[in-house]
Amino acid sequence: MSAQWWRDAVIYQVYVRSFADSDGDGVGDLPGITSRLGHLRDLGVDALWVTPFYRSPQHDHGYDVADYLDVDPLFGSLEDADRLLDRAHELGLRVIVDLVPNHTSSEHPWFQAALAAPPGSPERARYLFRDSDDGPPNNWGSVFGGPAWTQVADGQWYLHLFDTTQPDLDWRNPEVPAMFEEVLRFWLDRGVDGFRIDVAHGLFKEESLRDQVLESDESASSVALTGDHAMIELKLRDEPMWDQPEVHDVYRRWHEILDEAGPDRMAVAETWTQTPESTAAFVRPDELDQTFNFAWLLAAWSAEAFATVITDTFAAVEPVGASPTWVLSNHDVVRHPSRYGGGPRGLARARAATMTMLALPGASYLYQGEELGLPEVDVAAEHRQDPAALRLGTPGRDGCRVPLPWSGEQAPYGFGPGSGQPWIPQPDDWASLTVAAQQADPGSTLSFYCRALSARREHARAAGDSVDLLDLGEDVLAFRRGPLTVVLNCGSRTVDLPEGEVLLASAALDSHTLPADTAVWLR
Ligand code: GLC
Ligand code: MG
């Protein structure tokens, strides 16, 4: 594999709380991941991205970090992290860890010191504390609902673009970049292969902290996603809290740090920016390596929409020389079989979309459980834990975070050694969705993912970087990549296929035709 292994990798997202539990407390942990790495090797992915496992009070399930240099006891120890890295590397899997630089936990020693210190102190200057006599200092809304400001006992306010327990750091204070450089080096020294950078477009806010100018139909919140907004149309709006030009200097510095650690270390950024061009700015040659391309995930089930995403994606990344990325699901959005309507049709569409994505040049990011075709779960209100759900009063993101079913007939379906329900209850009809049940069934979604990833290694990786869209009718997405022809039927009528040997299909084909909601690779 080349030094820039990520350019055409398949990277599997492990949501640590929900992958595998080793100690029976109902919460996934690092030894749990290590014990199940064989599943990822058998699936045929190249790398895993592990969501935050650092010390954290878990108000946003780890995206609220109280100590960036230690493992939360809930998930294990630093030695467990080392063992996970070693075992993954033995199996030929790379490991990406999650870095959360936009905010700390309110329990981080820096924020505790800021609360104990007076207004105007150096301790407060690591965050964005402001005075205001008549309500919050500006009109910004938290991504999780409500105002982005909370008042402390002496009357000052602090900014939190997410939960009140996630105070935003002031990246104009040199102590902040210095701290994160140390964090990067710490994990690079322990052997991680890369970082996923949380809210990478957020670090700097317009220095004036002026009001956001809102159109009459816009609410005072921000473009970043909470699960329920998965289908939002991105439209240009005034965003003094996101995507400020100063942020790029940070990533130029991080590029140097990654380079010093070796040519095979990478960073992928979560950047919910407003245009493909502003996203591409994060992957200029001297900045980060990849950004998540959320365009396909946001697109409706439409050949035309998918074709536009493909064209726009290449147009954005080619000028900067970065590799495109593709993703259909993650821990913040409704799982794609459910987004596509749920039931057998939603699953058929999800398999077809996944297979189409896997044929494209660039990297694909998979989210744990999609290889099992798991649907979004309707989590009962009393079991909801996502701070976004609690603040907004919506279903939130718990429905895509239900612990994985591995084996057996009832909860916890082999997720852990216990016999009770895990931290989010699993549905009682998941026995047929377990890894064990699906391994035994060649028609299962798991068997399909294994075939698709193997076909990708065999036929797609070497098929070159250029993609030509073909016109096979208005409801059909079709493209050629080297010797491969890929056809996705988004319409309701069966389509005649062009000549070619069928390499892979998302469902059984009848003669040389492609039914609705199905995709095929031809050679
Ligand atoms: C990112 C994460 C999300 C988290 C938020 C705040 O969007 O993906 O899960 O809640 O950042 O850290
Ligand atoms: Mg556990």
XYZ file of C-alpha atoms and ligand atoms in Angstrom:
536
model
C 0.000 0.000 0.000
C 1.330 3.443 -0.852
C 2.273 5.983 1.802
C -0.911 7.913 1.053
C -2.977 4.835 1.863
C -6.080 6.887 2.675
C -6.597 8.074 -0.893
C -8.519 4.944 -1.874
C -9.174 3.376 1.527
C -12.365 2.033 3.022
C -12.526 3.373 6.556
C -14.966 1.927 9.080
C -16.287 4.176 11.833
C -16.437 2.565 15.257
C -18.770 4.364 17.666
C -16.993 3.171 20.765
C -19.979 3.065 23.135
C -21.916 0.811 20.774
C -19.462 -1.535 19.036
C -18.605 -4.222 21.618
C -18.599 -4.349 25.414
C -15.904 -6.402 27.166
C -16.862 -5.951 30.811
C -20.628 -6.303 30.841
C -21.441 -2.740 31.923
C -23.579 -2.294 28.833
C -21.233 0.271 27.261
C -18.770 -0.574 24.493
C -15.073 -0.186 25.296
C -11.562 -0.482 23.861
C -10.967 -4.147 24.800
C -14.349 -4.840 23.187
C -13.134 -3.290 19.934
C -9.864 -5.243 20.089
C -11.747 -8.497 20.573
C -13.842 -7.869 17.465
C -11.173 -6.628 15.042
C -11.445 -9.937 13.194
C -14.871 -8.821 11.986
C -13.318 -5.762 10.345
C -10.543 -7.806 8.768
C -13.069 -10.306 7.402
C -15.236 -7.488 6.108
C -12.202 -6.224 4.220
C -11.856 -2.607 5.336
C -8.476 -0.847 5.439
C -8.824 1.226 8.575
C -11.028 2.088 11.485
C -11.877 5.484 12.913
C -12.628 5.253 16.621
C -14.877 7.960 18.126
C -13.612 9.742 21.294
C -12.578 7.482 24.181
C -10.783 10.126 26.262
C -11.692 11.116 29.806
C -15.104 12.673 29.596
C -18.239 13.096 31.681
C -20.082 11.771 28.567
C -22.589 14.594 28.259
C -22.096 14.370 24.485
C -20.819 10.788 24.695
C -17.161 11.639 24.510
C -17.301 14.752 22.311
C -16.885 16.605 25.604
C -13.277 15.885 26.560
C -11.960 16.490 30.083
C -8.463 15.053 29.458
C -7.145 14.603 25.917
C -4.184 12.500 27.072
C -5.982 9.744 28.924
C -8.595 7.052 28.299
C -11.870 7.251 30.196
C -12.107 4.361 32.691
C -15.492 3.572 31.118
C -13.597 2.548 27.969
C -10.408 1.116 29.499
C -6.888 2.435 29.939
C -3.993 3.779 27.909
C -2.631 0.216 27.832
C -5.910 -0.905 26.272
C -5.470 1.787 23.617
C -1.952 0.487 22.933
C -3.233 -3.077 22.654
C -5.942 -1.983 20.226
C -3.361 -0.218 18.051
C -0.982 -3.179 18.140
C -3.623 -5.763 17.310
C -5.109 -3.653 14.522
C -1.668 -3.145 13.002
C -0.952 -6.877 13.221
C -4.125 -7.450 11.211
C -3.095 -4.825 8.647
C -5.710 -2.302 9.795
C -4.863 1.385 10.307
C -6.385 3.309 13.195
C -7.677 6.878 13.150
C -8.625 8.567 16.416
C -11.037 11.434 16.921
C -9.741 14.836 18.006
C -12.112 17.448 19.443
C -10.434 20.873 19.274
C -13.397 23.262 19.047
C -14.448 22.864 22.665
C -13.506 21.054 25.846
C -15.749 19.544 28.464
C -16.890 21.931 31.171
C -15.071 19.490 33.476
C -11.719 20.072 31.768
C -9.254 21.571 34.300
C -8.979 24.676 32.112
C -12.691 25.390 32.324
C -12.821 24.603 36.023
C -9.946 27.091 36.512
C -11.804 29.637 34.364
C -14.897 29.328 36.550
C -12.804 29.787 39.689
C -10.988 32.842 38.299
C -12.416 36.363 37.929
C -13.567 38.055 34.709
C -10.600 39.303 32.710
C -8.236 36.629 34.080
C -5.870 34.567 31.889
C -7.882 31.476 32.889
C -11.033 32.912 31.320
C -9.077 33.988 28.230
C -8.776 30.368 27.028
C -12.525 30.391 26.360
C -14.948 32.986 25.022
C -16.279 34.729 28.123
C -18.069 38.063 27.548
C -20.009 40.615 29.594
C -23.567 41.466 28.716
C -26.200 43.171 30.837
C -29.253 42.379 28.788
C -29.251 38.705 27.841
C -26.706 36.738 25.781
C -23.866 38.747 24.155
C -25.128 37.960 20.634
C -27.927 36.132 18.834
C -26.067 32.905 18.054
C -27.876 29.635 18.589
C -26.426 26.334 19.778
C -26.428 23.545 17.185
C -28.247 21.529 19.838
C -30.965 24.183 20.283
C -31.370 27.229 22.473
C -28.904 30.098 22.836
C -25.171 29.478 22.360
C -24.401 31.319 25.617
C -24.676 30.375 29.280
C -24.268 32.785 32.198
C -21.979 31.985 35.144
C -22.413 33.045 38.776
C -20.597 36.396 38.478
C -22.731 37.437 35.517
C -20.341 36.761 32.594
C -21.449 34.569 29.701
C -19.485 31.862 27.878
C -19.966 30.648 24.321
C -20.885 27.041 23.516
C -21.885 26.257 19.941
C -22.964 22.811 21.182
C -24.125 21.785 24.678
C -23.628 24.008 27.752
C -21.104 21.366 28.898
C -18.984 22.018 25.761
C -17.468 25.523 26.139
C -15.780 26.786 22.942
C -12.068 27.487 23.159
C -10.554 30.812 22.082
C -8.150 29.771 19.322
C -6.684 33.299 19.240
C -5.070 32.507 22.605
C -1.660 30.883 21.857
C -2.047 28.476 24.771
C -4.829 26.709 22.866
C -2.907 25.735 19.699
C 0.085 24.834 21.877
C -2.027 22.401 23.897
C -3.394 20.679 20.792
C 0.042 20.314 19.226
C 1.025 18.390 22.315
C -2.102 16.232 21.999
C -1.345 15.432 18.352
C 2.239 14.432 19.184
C 1.113 12.315 22.138
C -1.168 10.139 20.013
C 1.190 10.046 17.021
C 3.910 8.775 19.356
C 1.557 6.038 20.548
C 1.214 4.929 16.927
C -2.083 6.231 15.605
C -2.268 6.477 11.821
C -4.395 9.581 11.700
C -6.996 11.866 13.162
C -10.601 12.653 12.447
C -11.002 16.315 13.361
C -14.307 17.165 14.947
C -16.005 20.428 13.890
C -12.809 21.332 12.038
C -14.375 24.446 10.493
C -15.424 25.798 13.868
C -12.292 26.754 15.804
C -12.239 30.462 14.960
C -15.199 32.773 15.273
C -15.330 36.237 13.707
C -13.375 38.229 16.280
C -16.085 40.829 16.898
C -18.551 38.074 17.862
C -21.149 40.182 16.056
C -24.749 39.088 15.586
C -25.518 36.596 12.831
C -27.600 38.246 10.102
C -30.642 36.050 9.662
C -33.098 35.962 6.784
C -36.655 36.090 8.004
C -37.161 32.345 7.506
C -33.952 31.260 9.218
C -33.711 30.257 12.824
C -30.820 31.361 15.001
C -28.873 28.148 14.792
C -26.286 26.787 12.479
C -25.731 24.547 9.532
C -23.945 21.765 11.385
C -26.040 18.640 11.627
C -28.059 17.128 14.317
C -29.589 13.835 13.214
C -32.997 15.171 12.404
C -31.722 17.658 9.883
C -30.096 15.088 7.674
C -31.942 16.247 4.605
C -31.468 20.001 4.994
C -30.809 21.958 1.862
C -27.596 23.833 2.395
C -28.043 27.405 1.368
C -25.632 30.245 1.781
C -26.139 32.184 4.955
C -24.267 34.550 7.199
C -22.125 32.468 9.535
C -19.738 34.496 11.698
C -19.312 31.415 13.927
C -18.002 29.023 11.257
C -15.315 28.700 8.602
C -13.172 31.751 9.345
C -9.970 32.177 7.289
C -7.661 31.964 10.341
C -8.498 28.282 10.820
C -6.337 27.316 7.847
C -3.128 28.394 9.631
C -3.860 25.808 12.296
C -4.069 23.045 9.712
C -0.867 24.169 7.967
C 0.875 23.720 11.306
C -0.771 20.336 11.898
C 0.293 19.251 8.413
C 3.915 19.805 9.476
C 3.400 17.843 12.678
C 1.840 14.917 10.799
C 4.665 15.019 8.254
C 7.288 14.902 10.968
C 5.648 11.717 12.240
C 5.816 10.109 8.799
C 4.400 10.289 5.272
C 1.700 7.750 6.114
C -0.086 9.756 8.844
C -3.252 11.552 7.863
C -6.096 13.768 9.007
C -9.700 13.864 7.860
C -11.791 16.870 8.753
C -15.444 17.214 9.603
C -16.303 20.471 7.860
C -19.963 21.334 7.461
C -19.100 24.344 5.318
C -21.420 25.910 2.831
C -19.887 25.181 -0.574
C -17.719 22.451 -2.127
C -15.030 25.085 -2.696
C -14.884 26.152 0.956
C -14.666 22.493 1.941
C -11.856 21.907 -0.562
C -9.849 24.723 1.040
C -9.234 22.417 4.019
C -7.478 19.876 1.795
C -5.077 22.159 -0.032
C -1.690 20.426 -0.365
C -0.237 21.993 2.792
C -3.325 21.425 4.981
C -5.333 18.306 5.835
C -5.693 15.194 3.681
C -9.430 14.669 3.445
C -12.770 16.119 4.435
C -16.019 14.243 4.723
C -18.072 14.883 1.638
C -21.566 15.054 3.076
C -23.193 15.932 -0.254
C -24.259 12.388 -1.182
C -25.577 11.774 2.328
C -27.680 14.948 2.025
C -28.916 14.176 -1.492
C -32.387 12.834 -2.164
C -32.905 9.448 -3.885
C -32.487 10.783 -7.406
C -30.175 9.928 -10.289
C -29.900 13.582 -11.154
C -29.011 14.597 -7.596
C -26.367 11.842 -7.378
C -24.880 12.848 -10.724
C -24.620 16.455 -9.552
C -22.878 15.362 -6.376
C -20.329 13.352 -8.367
C -19.612 16.215 -10.779
C -19.378 18.834 -8.029
C -17.182 16.645 -5.847
C -14.556 16.110 -8.534
C -14.733 19.778 -9.536
C -13.985 20.785 -5.950
C -11.145 18.403 -5.063
C -9.304 18.115 -8.392
C -7.889 21.673 -8.360
C -6.316 21.050 -4.922
C -5.150 17.506 -5.748
C -6.982 15.880 -2.843
C -8.774 12.541 -2.983
C -12.561 12.639 -2.900
C -14.404 10.938 -0.055
C -17.865 9.406 0.137
C -20.072 8.608 3.086
C -23.689 7.566 3.546
C -24.047 7.180 7.311
C -22.397 8.226 10.551
C -23.255 8.645 14.236
C -24.967 12.011 13.650
C -27.469 11.170 10.926
C -30.409 8.855 10.319
C -29.145 5.514 8.968
C -29.391 5.386 5.200
C -31.833 2.447 4.805
C -34.280 4.493 6.894
C -33.476 7.745 5.087
C -34.353 5.984 1.841
C -37.797 5.090 3.136
C -37.151 2.108 5.419
C -38.373 -1.458 5.050
C -37.246 -3.750 2.225
C -37.232 -0.883 -0.291
C -35.116 1.372 1.927
C -32.635 -1.465 2.407
C -32.527 -2.255 -1.321
C -31.806 1.407 -2.061
C -29.192 1.560 0.675
C -27.337 -1.442 -0.749
C -27.525 0.007 -4.231
C -26.270 3.434 -3.105
C -23.449 1.849 -1.109
C -22.344 -0.219 -4.062
C -22.351 2.824 -6.302
C -20.309 4.785 -3.767
C -17.781 1.948 -3.478
C -17.174 2.069 -7.236
C -16.094 5.720 -7.185
C -12.461 6.819 -6.990
C -11.444 8.072 -3.559
C -12.076 6.893 -0.022
C -15.327 5.517 1.368
C -16.310 5.853 4.998
C -18.649 3.214 6.438
C -20.493 3.470 9.743
C -20.697 0.462 12.047
C -23.863 -1.530 11.545
C -24.467 -0.462 7.974
C -22.855 -3.748 6.915
C -25.754 -5.399 8.773
C -28.343 -3.180 7.110
C -29.411 -1.887 10.518
C -32.329 0.530 10.375
C -32.657 3.690 12.447
C -34.267 2.674 15.749
C -37.167 4.625 17.174
C -35.716 5.048 20.673
C -38.400 5.606 23.297
C -38.309 9.094 24.794
C -37.313 7.788 28.239
C -34.205 6.096 26.787
C -32.952 9.079 24.765
C -29.535 10.311 25.811
C -28.360 12.559 23.001
C -28.012 16.145 24.326
C -29.395 17.394 21.023
C -32.558 15.349 21.584
C -32.834 16.586 25.143
C -32.329 20.252 24.221
C -34.432 20.205 21.055
C -37.122 17.755 22.200
C -36.624 15.727 18.980
C -35.751 12.049 18.416
C -32.099 13.105 18.053
C -29.210 10.816 17.200
C -29.684 7.844 19.537
C -31.517 5.870 16.851
C -28.313 5.317 14.844
C -26.243 4.594 17.965
C -27.938 1.438 19.226
C -25.333 -1.206 20.213
C -24.469 -3.737 17.510
C -26.036 -7.202 17.507
C -23.325 -9.859 17.182
C -25.075 -13.158 17.918
C -27.901 -14.852 19.771
C -31.635 -14.535 19.973
C -32.156 -11.657 22.381
C -30.587 -8.517 23.832
C -27.719 -7.883 24.211
C -27.189 -10.136 21.145
C -23.572 -10.826 22.052
C -22.759 -7.116 22.405
C -21.335 -7.883 25.858
C -21.162 -10.636 28.442
C -24.144 -9.357 30.447
C -27.694 -10.525 29.957
C -29.527 -7.209 30.233
C -30.090 -4.385 27.780
C -27.099 -2.197 26.867
C -26.973 1.584 27.342
C -29.535 2.137 24.593
C -31.977 -0.792 24.467
C -31.842 -2.994 21.368
C -35.067 -3.885 19.540
C -36.461 -7.344 20.227
C -36.554 -8.273 16.534
C -32.838 -8.111 15.787
C -32.020 -11.855 15.996
C -31.946 -12.138 12.207
C -29.677 -9.075 11.913
C -26.780 -10.341 14.045
C -23.334 -10.818 12.534
C -23.549 -14.554 13.246
C -26.940 -14.936 11.557
C -25.861 -12.927 8.512
C -22.535 -14.717 8.096
C -24.483 -17.906 7.520
C -26.671 -16.360 4.807
C -25.217 -15.562 1.364
C -28.170 -13.265 0.671
C -27.578 -11.161 3.779
C -26.457 -7.544 3.764
C -23.236 -8.602 5.521
C -22.423 -11.119 2.788
C -23.224 -8.437 0.224
C -20.808 -5.952 1.881
C -18.043 -8.584 1.934
C -18.575 -9.264 -1.777
C -18.710 -5.562 -2.576
C -15.499 -4.751 -0.698
C -13.723 -7.657 -2.297
C -14.933 -6.612 -5.765
C -13.743 -3.096 -5.013
C -10.235 -4.383 -4.252
C -10.225 -6.564 -7.313
C -11.873 -4.361 -9.934
C -12.334 -0.767 -8.806
C -9.073 0.214 -7.163
C -7.030 -0.166 -10.294
C -9.696 1.330 -12.577
C -8.204 4.824 -12.548
C -9.318 8.160 -11.206
C -11.515 9.389 -13.999
C -15.253 8.968 -14.141
C -17.467 9.614 -17.177
C -21.170 9.982 -16.605
C -23.311 8.090 -19.123
C -26.833 8.870 -20.223
C -29.028 5.780 -19.818
C -32.263 7.654 -19.189
C -33.482 10.142 -16.669
C -33.920 7.939 -13.593
C -30.650 6.111 -14.100
C -27.265 7.087 -12.733
C -24.558 5.502 -14.870
C -20.854 6.048 -15.183
C -17.772 4.479 -16.627
C -14.543 4.202 -14.677
C -11.838 2.545 -16.738
C -13.121 -0.944 -17.630
C -16.007 -0.688 -15.133
C -19.529 0.437 -15.921
C -21.734 1.199 -12.934
C -25.508 1.553 -13.217
C -27.915 2.586 -10.447
C -31.647 2.509 -11.103
C -33.355 5.257 -9.070
C -36.606 5.046 -11.012
C -39.541 2.682 -10.786
C -39.153 0.878 -14.150
C -36.783 -1.967 -15.019
C -33.906 -0.807 -17.223
C -32.076 -2.702 -20.005
C -28.398 -2.978 -19.169
C -25.580 -2.183 -21.581
C -23.334 -5.050 -22.713
C -20.932 -6.478 -20.205
C -20.234 -9.184 -17.691
C -21.959 -8.656 -14.325
C -19.305 -8.394 -11.609
C -21.521 -7.419 -8.729
C -25.182 -6.615 -8.171
C -26.999 -5.270 -5.124
C -29.846 -7.761 -5.653
C -30.474 -10.813 -7.814
C -30.857 -9.868 -11.502
C -33.274 -11.350 -13.989
C -31.710 -11.696 -17.476
C -29.711 -8.610 -18.469
C -32.004 -6.020 -16.878
C -31.823 -3.867 -13.768
C -34.905 -3.593 -11.520
C -35.807 -0.455 -9.568
C -33.665 0.353 -6.513
C -30.796 -1.828 -7.691
C -27.207 -1.245 -8.798
C -24.791 -3.268 -10.886
C -21.113 -3.245 -11.831
C -20.352 -4.461 -15.331
C -17.113 -5.156 -17.117
C -19.487 16.641 15.689
C -19.719 15.216 16.120
C -20.966 15.172 16.934
C -20.770 16.036 18.161
C -20.387 17.458 17.761
C -19.880 18.244 18.925
O -20.461 17.112 14.831
O -19.762 14.380 14.994
O -21.309 13.871 17.322
O -21.948 16.087 18.904
O -19.352 17.451 16.814
O -18.602 17.818 19.304
Mg -17.935 -1.833 28.832
